[in-house]
Amino acid sequence: SRRYDSRTTIFSPEGRLYQVEYALESISHAGTVYPPPHRAGIVLAAEKKVTSKLLEKDKGSSEKLFLVNGNVITGVAGYNADANSLVSYARNAAQTHLAAYDEDMPVEQLVQKLCDLKQGYTQFGGLRPFGVSFLFAGHDPHHAFQLYASDPSGNYSGWKATCIGANNSTAQSLLRQDFRDDIGLDEAIGLALKVLSKTMDSTSLDSEKLELATLTVDEATGLPFAKIFKPHEIDAALEK
């Protein structure tokens, strides 16, 4: 890097920002996060890196999947301390919008606001980029179900199905083979678990190593409903 990585704001002669590339590289060593979205809902599945029999699984041990708002859930890959900070920022932004306009914040608007913050940390000296990538699964009346991926540079993009973290190229290949536009929610959960089984280091899957969440729409009210699975529900999905 010839010392062009000593400051976040220094471009190399090739036009590269090495600090941003280092942040992206750190994410490639994180646990896999995978979702297949569909009109019936969106599934987020993630590999937990911190596993211990002493962890209280039902209380505060979520590592990869977070509820941002009533209509948005997110999966993270990278440094969890950075992720916690950004998730808190996104939650505050969503609640501020809800208080001001009495409606949930549109999904892309929320993603863009968060990405504006992340981009700022690549622009000013004395700061480092956030070493975390996100998958945002959301629903709003404007565009129904949506899935966005964002990285430390502040870029974001919409997807039908994608993967971030370790072995994401293998997961993308599996998705290209098996994903269909008309896939059902139960099939999507099965596909998510299949992809993780092929990309995780572990040979067996169980609730200690996985996190699973779905975003659907309540048929009675028409409102989005986010569900983060409990350990026994993950085990039931694996058995099924």
Tab-separated table of C-alpha atoms in Angstrom:
chain	number	residue	atom	x	y	z
A	1	SER	CA	0.000	0.000	0.000
A	2	ARG	CA	3.133	2.226	0.153
A	3	ARG	CA	1.813	4.131	3.197
A	4	TYR	CA	-1.248	5.357	1.317
A	5	ASP	CA	-3.261	3.570	4.016
A	6	SER	CA	-2.080	5.874	6.802
A	7	ARG	CA	-5.122	8.159	6.456
A	8	THR	CA	-8.731	7.428	5.539
A	9	THR	CA	-8.826	10.404	3.163
A	10	ILE	CA	-5.696	9.615	1.111
A	11	PHE	CA	-6.207	8.174	-2.365
A	12	SER	CA	-3.457	5.987	-3.817
A	13	PRO	CA	-2.167	6.852	-7.320
A	14	GLU	CA	-4.533	4.147	-8.621
A	15	GLY	CA	-7.494	5.934	-7.010
A	16	ARG	CA	-8.002	3.411	-4.222
A	17	LEU	CA	-9.003	4.053	-0.601
A	18	TYR	CA	-7.144	1.333	1.259
A	19	GLN	CA	-8.899	1.870	4.599
A	20	VAL	CA	-12.258	1.151	2.957
A	21	GLU	CA	-10.819	-1.951	1.292
A	22	TYR	CA	-9.480	-3.134	4.652
A	23	ALA	CA	-12.967	-2.743	6.153
A	24	LEU	CA	-14.445	-4.781	3.285
A	25	GLU	CA	-11.811	-7.472	3.811
A	26	SER	CA	-12.660	-7.743	7.514
A	27	ILE	CA	-16.243	-8.591	6.548
A	28	SER	CA	-15.124	-11.507	4.393
A	29	HIS	CA	-14.097	-13.288	7.612
A	30	ALA	CA	-17.474	-12.800	9.315
A	31	GLY	CA	-20.249	-15.359	9.556
A	32	THR	CA	-22.501	-15.827	6.560
A	33	VAL	CA	-25.800	-13.944	6.412
A	34	TYR	CA	-28.319	-15.001	3.796
A	35	PRO	CA	-31.870	-14.060	2.777
A	36	PRO	CA	-34.257	-15.144	0.013
A	37	PRO	CA	-37.116	-12.642	-0.340
A	38	HIS	CA	-40.532	-13.291	-1.837
A	39	ARG	CA	-43.927	-11.654	-2.073
A	40	ALA	CA	-45.073	-13.754	0.903
A	41	GLY	CA	-42.174	-12.517	3.025
A	42	ILE	CA	-38.410	-12.385	3.537
A	43	VAL	CA	-36.142	-14.791	5.396
A	44	LEU	CA	-32.878	-13.796	7.092
A	45	ALA	CA	-30.538	-16.546	8.269
A	46	ALA	CA	-27.122	-16.054	9.865
A	47	GLU	CA	-24.243	-18.034	11.306
A	48	LYS	CA	-23.379	-17.274	14.929
A	49	LYS	CA	-19.659	-17.158	15.620
A	50	VAL	CA	-19.907	-16.878	19.411
A	51	THR	CA	-21.238	-20.157	20.777
A	52	SER	CA	-21.216	-21.289	24.396
A	53	LYS	CA	-23.353	-23.514	26.562
A	54	LEU	CA	-23.277	-20.759	29.182
A	55	LEU	CA	-25.024	-18.201	26.963
A	56	GLU	CA	-28.627	-17.393	27.868
A	57	LYS	CA	-30.047	-18.006	24.402
A	58	ASP	CA	-33.385	-16.270	24.919
A	59	LYS	CA	-32.005	-13.098	26.494
A	60	GLY	CA	-29.682	-10.697	24.721
A	61	SER	CA	-27.537	-13.238	22.895
A	62	SER	CA	-28.497	-12.051	19.405
A	63	GLU	CA	-25.315	-11.580	17.430
A	64	LYS	CA	-26.319	-11.243	13.790
A	65	LEU	CA	-30.015	-10.359	13.438
A	66	PHE	CA	-31.694	-7.249	14.846
A	67	LEU	CA	-35.139	-5.677	14.784
A	68	VAL	CA	-34.715	-2.087	13.574
A	69	ASN	CA	-38.359	-1.068	13.319
A	70	GLY	CA	-41.751	-2.737	13.022
A	71	ASN	CA	-41.238	-2.976	9.262
A	72	VAL	CA	-37.451	-3.543	9.043
A	73	ILE	CA	-35.083	-6.255	10.258
A	74	THR	CA	-31.371	-6.413	9.545
A	75	GLY	CA	-28.569	-8.970	9.391
A	76	VAL	CA	-24.945	-7.940	9.949
A	77	ALA	CA	-21.524	-9.300	9.037
A	78	GLY	CA	-18.370	-7.805	10.518
A	79	TYR	CA	-17.553	-6.085	13.811
A	80	ASN	CA	-20.488	-6.368	16.175
A	81	ALA	CA	-19.577	-3.246	18.152
A	82	ASP	CA	-19.788	-1.203	14.942
A	83	ALA	CA	-23.051	-2.965	14.070
A	84	ASN	CA	-24.607	-2.156	17.460
A	85	SER	CA	-23.778	1.530	17.023
A	86	LEU	CA	-25.275	1.688	13.529
A	87	VAL	CA	-28.369	-0.332	14.483
A	88	SER	CA	-29.024	2.139	17.312
A	89	TYR	CA	-28.647	5.021	14.850
A	90	ALA	CA	-31.096	3.381	12.431
A	91	ARG	CA	-33.603	2.705	15.214
A	92	ASN	CA	-33.480	6.355	16.321
A	93	ALA	CA	-33.948	7.522	12.709
A	94	ALA	CA	-36.938	5.209	12.240
A	95	GLN	CA	-38.574	6.328	15.498
A	96	THR	CA	-37.976	10.012	14.711
A	97	HIS	CA	-39.719	9.547	11.337
A	98	LEU	CA	-42.585	7.669	12.994
A	99	ALA	CA	-43.059	10.424	15.594
A	100	ALA	CA	-42.970	13.177	12.954
A	101	TYR	CA	-45.164	11.618	10.243
A	102	ASP	CA	-47.172	8.948	12.121
A	103	GLU	CA	-46.075	6.236	9.669
A	104	ASP	CA	-43.152	3.842	9.362
A	105	MET	CA	-40.109	5.164	7.560
A	106	PRO	CA	-39.839	3.927	3.941
A	107	VAL	CA	-37.232	1.171	3.786
A	108	GLU	CA	-34.946	2.680	1.151
A	109	GLN	CA	-35.040	6.069	2.870
A	110	LEU	CA	-33.848	4.447	6.106
A	111	VAL	CA	-31.092	2.527	4.304
A	112	GLN	CA	-29.947	5.667	2.495
A	113	LYS	CA	-29.788	7.652	5.744
A	114	LEU	CA	-27.597	5.000	7.343
A	115	CYS	CA	-25.373	4.781	4.249
A	116	ASP	CA	-24.894	8.570	4.279
A	117	LEU	CA	-23.466	8.230	7.790
A	118	LYS	CA	-21.172	5.362	6.779
A	119	GLN	CA	-19.914	7.265	3.739
A	120	GLY	CA	-18.970	10.219	5.938
A	121	TYR	CA	-16.583	8.006	7.891
A	122	THR	CA	-14.629	7.328	4.686
A	123	GLN	CA	-14.315	11.023	3.876
A	124	PHE	CA	-12.842	12.783	6.913
A	125	GLY	CA	-9.435	12.405	8.539
A	126	GLY	CA	-9.183	10.948	12.023
A	127	LEU	CA	-12.018	8.485	11.448
A	128	ARG	CA	-12.065	4.895	10.253
A	129	PRO	CA	-14.786	3.212	8.182
A	130	PHE	CA	-17.305	1.018	9.964
A	131	GLY	CA	-16.172	-2.576	9.535
A	132	VAL	CA	-19.615	-4.034	8.970
A	133	SER	CA	-21.956	-4.874	6.091
A	134	PHE	CA	-25.737	-4.995	6.378
A	135	LEU	CA	-28.684	-6.765	4.824
A	136	PHE	CA	-31.929	-4.846	5.334
A	137	ALA	CA	-35.226	-6.687	4.886
A	138	GLY	CA	-38.229	-4.414	4.967
A	139	HIS	CA	-41.760	-3.698	3.818
A	140	ASP	CA	-43.598	-0.456	3.110
A	141	PRO	CA	-46.726	0.533	1.148
A	142	HIS	CA	-44.618	2.098	-1.622
A	143	HIS	CA	-42.603	-0.912	-2.820
A	144	ALA	CA	-43.875	-3.816	-0.669
A	145	PHE	CA	-41.092	-6.282	0.285
A	146	GLN	CA	-37.549	-5.027	-0.249
A	147	LEU	CA	-34.052	-6.336	0.385
A	148	TYR	CA	-30.961	-4.106	0.429
A	149	ALA	CA	-27.282	-4.831	0.993
A	150	SER	CA	-24.812	-2.134	2.059
A	151	ASP	CA	-21.067	-2.096	2.708
A	152	PRO	CA	-18.628	0.198	4.610
A	153	SER	CA	-18.139	2.478	1.603
A	154	GLY	CA	-21.745	3.698	1.869
A	155	ASN	CA	-22.932	1.938	-1.287
A	156	TYR	CA	-26.209	0.024	-1.182
A	157	SER	CA	-28.131	-2.053	-3.703
A	158	GLY	CA	-31.439	-3.902	-3.957
A	159	TRP	CA	-31.551	-7.696	-4.370
A	160	LYS	CA	-33.914	-10.604	-4.865
A	161	ALA	CA	-31.554	-12.822	-2.847
A	162	THR	CA	-27.963	-12.330	-1.763
A	163	CYS	CA	-25.348	-13.148	0.857
A	164	ILE	CA	-22.687	-11.257	2.826
A	165	GLY	CA	-19.786	-12.507	4.917
A	166	ALA	CA	-17.579	-15.578	4.614
A	167	ASN	CA	-17.966	-17.860	1.573
A	168	ASN	CA	-20.449	-15.467	0.002
A	169	SER	CA	-19.328	-16.419	-3.530
A	170	THR	CA	-20.245	-20.068	-2.846
A	171	ALA	CA	-23.597	-18.988	-1.442
A	172	GLN	CA	-24.267	-16.776	-4.462
A	173	SER	CA	-23.613	-19.729	-6.764
A	174	LEU	CA	-26.125	-21.851	-4.838
A	175	LEU	CA	-28.675	-19.054	-4.994
A	176	ARG	CA	-28.309	-18.702	-8.748
A	177	GLN	CA	-29.046	-22.410	-9.098
A	178	ASP	CA	-31.961	-22.802	-6.663
A	179	PHE	CA	-33.679	-19.448	-6.235
A	180	ARG	CA	-36.998	-18.861	-8.016
A	181	ASP	CA	-39.164	-15.763	-8.120
A	182	ASP	CA	-42.190	-17.771	-6.985
A	183	ILE	CA	-40.498	-19.483	-4.021
A	184	GLY	CA	-42.704	-19.837	-0.932
A	185	LEU	CA	-41.759	-18.803	2.580
A	186	ASP	CA	-41.308	-22.356	3.899
A	187	GLU	CA	-39.215	-23.222	0.837
A	188	ALA	CA	-37.177	-20.075	1.380
A	189	ILE	CA	-36.400	-21.110	4.970
A	190	GLY	CA	-35.299	-24.525	3.673
A	191	LEU	CA	-33.117	-22.909	1.009
A	192	ALA	CA	-31.570	-20.553	3.585
A	193	LEU	CA	-30.646	-23.475	5.831
A	194	LYS	CA	-29.297	-25.414	2.839
A	195	VAL	CA	-27.060	-22.502	1.825
A	196	LEU	CA	-25.732	-22.113	5.372
A	197	SER	CA	-25.063	-25.847	5.641
A	198	LYS	CA	-22.873	-25.594	2.525
A	199	THR	CA	-20.998	-22.445	3.587
A	200	MET	CA	-20.486	-22.830	7.357
A	201	ASP	CA	-17.339	-24.385	8.807
A	202	SER	CA	-19.423	-26.627	11.069
A	203	THR	CA	-20.625	-29.974	9.749
A	204	SER	CA	-23.904	-29.918	11.688
A	205	LEU	CA	-26.539	-27.218	12.121
A	206	ASP	CA	-28.319	-26.424	15.392
A	207	SER	CA	-29.813	-23.458	17.207
A	208	GLU	CA	-26.491	-22.683	18.936
A	209	LYS	CA	-24.894	-21.859	15.596
A	210	LEU	CA	-27.795	-20.221	13.744
A	211	GLU	CA	-30.055	-17.216	13.884
A	212	LEU	CA	-33.238	-17.070	11.823
A	213	ALA	CA	-35.829	-14.352	11.225
A	214	THR	CA	-38.765	-13.730	8.893
A	215	LEU	CA	-40.650	-10.642	7.773
A	216	THR	CA	-44.218	-11.225	6.612
A	217	VAL	CA	-47.470	-9.280	6.328
A	218	ASP	CA	-50.352	-9.960	8.711
A	219	GLU	CA	-53.302	-10.947	6.544
A	220	ALA	CA	-55.865	-9.466	8.944
A	221	THR	CA	-54.295	-6.025	9.414
A	222	GLY	CA	-52.093	-5.741	6.307
A	223	LEU	CA	-49.201	-4.609	8.520
A	224	PRO	CA	-45.657	-6.060	8.393
A	225	PHE	CA	-44.790	-8.575	11.089
A	226	ALA	CA	-41.165	-9.304	12.001
A	227	LYS	CA	-40.318	-12.505	13.844
A	228	ILE	CA	-36.901	-13.463	15.235
A	229	PHE	CA	-36.948	-17.196	15.922
A	230	LYS	CA	-36.322	-18.606	19.392
A	231	PRO	CA	-33.830	-21.503	19.722
A	232	HIS	CA	-36.559	-24.163	19.930
A	233	GLU	CA	-38.203	-22.722	16.800
A	234	ILE	CA	-34.901	-22.916	14.911
A	235	ASP	CA	-34.510	-26.558	15.957
A	236	ALA	CA	-38.061	-27.254	14.726
A	237	ALA	CA	-37.285	-25.617	11.355
A	238	LEU	CA	-34.096	-27.673	11.047
A	239	GLU	CA	-35.977	-30.885	11.807
A	240	LYS	CA	-38.655	-29.997	9.268
